[in-house]
C-alpha positions as a LaTeX table, in Angstrom:
\begin{tabular}{lrrr}
\hline
Residue & $x$ (\AA) & $y$ (\AA) & $z$ (\AA) \\
\hline
Met1 & 104.56 & 69.06 & 128.18 \\
Ala2 & 105.13 & 65.49 & 127.08 \\
Thr3 & 103.66 & 65.67 & 123.67 \\
Pro4 & 101.58 & 63.49 & 121.94 \\
Glu5 & 104.58 & 62.70 & 119.18 \\
Phe6 & 106.91 & 61.92 & 122.76 \\
Gln7 & 104.13 & 59.61 & 124.48 \\
Ser8 & 103.57 & 57.12 & 121.16 \\
Ala9 & 107.14 & 57.22 & 121.20 \\
Leu10 & 107.52 & 55.73 & 124.37 \\
Lys11 & 104.84 & 53.60 & 124.78 \\
Ser12 & 106.75 & 51.64 & 121.88 \\
Tyr13 & 108.71 & 50.46 & 124.66 \\
Ser14 & 106.71 & 48.10 & 126.64 \\
Asn15 & 108.98 & 46.95 & 128.96 \\
Val16 & 110.08 & 50.85 & 129.78 \\
Lys17 & 108.23 & 51.71 & 133.40 \\
Ser18 & 110.70 & 54.75 & 134.57 \\
Val19 & 111.80 & 57.93 & 132.82 \\
Ile20 & 115.14 & 59.89 & 134.14 \\
Ile21 & 114.57 & 63.72 & 133.39 \\
Ala22 & 117.13 & 66.41 & 132.90 \\
Gly23 & 116.62 & 69.85 & 131.40 \\
Leu24 & 116.09 & 73.64 & 131.47 \\
Glu25 & 112.98 & 75.59 & 132.99 \\
Thr26 & 112.14 & 73.18 & 135.61 \\
His27 & 109.00 & 74.97 & 136.64 \\
Val28 & 107.82 & 75.16 & 132.94 \\
Cys29 & 109.34 & 72.40 & 130.43 \\
Val30 & 110.52 & 69.85 & 133.45 \\
Leu31 & 107.44 & 70.31 & 135.38 \\
Gln32 & 105.10 & 69.45 & 132.86 \\
Thr33 & 106.53 & 66.79 & 131.40 \\
Ala34 & 107.18 & 64.63 & 134.43 \\
Leu35 & 103.27 & 65.85 & 135.17 \\
Asp36 & 101.98 & 64.07 & 132.06 \\
Leu37 & 104.45 & 61.32 & 132.29 \\
Leu38 & 103.44 & 60.33 & 136.01 \\
Glu39 & 99.32 & 60.61 & 134.67 \\
Ser40 & 100.41 & 57.84 & 131.92 \\
Gly41 & 101.90 & 55.77 & 135.09 \\
Tyr42 & 105.36 & 56.50 & 134.49 \\
Glu43 & 107.78 & 56.33 & 137.49 \\
Val44 & 109.09 & 59.49 & 136.72 \\
His45 & 113.02 & 60.09 & 138.20 \\
Ile46 & 114.35 & 64.13 & 138.51 \\
Leu47 & 117.95 & 64.93 & 138.58 \\
Gly48 & 118.50 & 67.33 & 140.72 \\
Asp49 & 121.42 & 67.98 & 139.55 \\
Gly50 & 120.57 & 67.79 & 135.97 \\
Val51 & 117.39 & 70.48 & 136.00 \\
Ser52 & 117.89 & 74.49 & 136.57 \\
Ser53 & 115.63 & 77.29 & 136.39 \\
Gln54 & 116.68 & 81.22 & 135.78 \\
Asp55 & 115.57 & 81.76 & 139.02 \\
Thr56 & 116.49 & 79.58 & 142.02 \\
Gln57 & 112.97 & 80.21 & 143.47 \\
Asp58 & 110.69 & 78.55 & 140.82 \\
Arg59 & 113.26 & 75.27 & 140.83 \\
His60 & 113.10 & 75.10 & 144.41 \\
Tyr61 & 109.13 & 75.34 & 144.18 \\
Ala62 & 108.64 & 73.17 & 141.02 \\
Leu63 & 111.09 & 70.41 & 142.78 \\
Glu64 & 108.59 & 70.28 & 146.08 \\
Arg65 & 105.05 & 70.35 & 143.49 \\
Leu66 & 107.16 & 66.96 & 141.22 \\
Lys67 & 108.14 & 65.37 & 144.93 \\
Ser68 & 104.73 & 65.97 & 146.62 \\
Ser69 & 103.39 & 64.32 & 142.93 \\
Gly70 & 104.84 & 61.40 & 143.54 \\
Ala71 & 108.10 & 61.89 & 141.12 \\
Phe72 & 111.72 & 60.79 & 142.89 \\
Leu73 & 114.33 & 63.09 & 143.29 \\
Thr74 & 117.93 & 61.83 & 142.72 \\
Thr75 & 121.47 & 62.96 & 141.59 \\
Ser76 & 123.04 & 62.32 & 137.96 \\
Glu77 & 125.48 & 60.05 & 140.39 \\
Ser78 & 122.71 & 57.54 & 142.54 \\
Ala79 & 120.89 & 57.67 & 138.76 \\
Leu80 & 124.23 & 56.35 & 137.06 \\
Phe81 & 124.85 & 53.59 & 139.28 \\
Met82 & 121.42 & 52.32 & 140.22 \\
Leu83 & 121.58 & 51.73 & 135.86 \\
Leu84 & 124.55 & 49.97 & 136.34 \\
Asn85 & 122.91 & 47.85 & 139.40 \\
Ser86 & 125.98 & 46.17 & 140.84 \\
Ser87 & 129.50 & 46.61 & 140.88 \\
Gln88 & 129.63 & 43.46 & 138.80 \\
Asn89 & 128.26 & 45.35 & 135.65 \\
Pro90 & 131.25 & 45.77 & 132.86 \\
Ser91 & 131.09 & 49.20 & 132.87 \\
Phe92 & 130.80 & 50.03 & 136.43 \\
Lys93 & 134.49 & 50.78 & 136.60 \\
Ala94 & 134.61 & 52.78 & 133.74 \\
Ile95 & 131.39 & 54.75 & 135.15 \\
Ser96 & 133.20 & 55.18 & 138.65 \\
Asn97 & 135.79 & 56.63 & 136.86 \\
Leu98 & 134.26 & 59.38 & 135.32 \\
Val99 & 132.47 & 60.09 & 138.43 \\
Lys100 & 135.74 & 60.75 & 140.28 \\
Asp101 & 137.11 & 62.62 & 136.85 \\
Tyr102 & 133.94 & 64.62 & 137.40 \\
Lys103 & 134.60 & 65.42 & 141.40 \\
Ala104 & 137.92 & 66.27 & 141.35 \\
Asp105 & 137.37 & 68.63 & 138.30 \\
Ile106 & 134.86 & 69.85 & 140.23 \\
Arg107 & 136.57 & 70.75 & 143.28 \\
Lys108 & 139.38 & 72.36 & 141.06 \\
His109 & 136.75 & 74.98 & 139.67 \\
Pro110 & 133.99 & 75.33 & 142.08 \\
Glu111 & 132.82 & 78.35 & 139.92 \\
Asp112 & 131.52 & 76.38 & 137.38 \\
Leu113 & 128.30 & 74.82 & 139.39 \\
Leu114 & 125.37 & 76.79 & 139.01 \\
Pro115 & 123.81 & 78.28 & 141.74 \\
\hline
\end{tabular}
């Protein structure tokens, strides 16, 4: 749930129109927070690889509900590059290298991925 304190803090940044969410228990915390933010008029982006639930079915249906409610489902990599806006961003090369290193590490240790 997007608490009143959180909503108030978010509103203090008048230029913020979108929110990126990652978190645990997709079907409870992430779902309620995202729905509250959508209701308040924010564009909500859910990192599909940044949310989880103890039961994969709970995660699946929460993401379906969020998508049908107007949230955008994306990945952390996609969100990172969207925030950079273009390859001309001074941080582009560093972020690109982090992503490449992460992918190489995952290929070496796929057991570290959540189901």
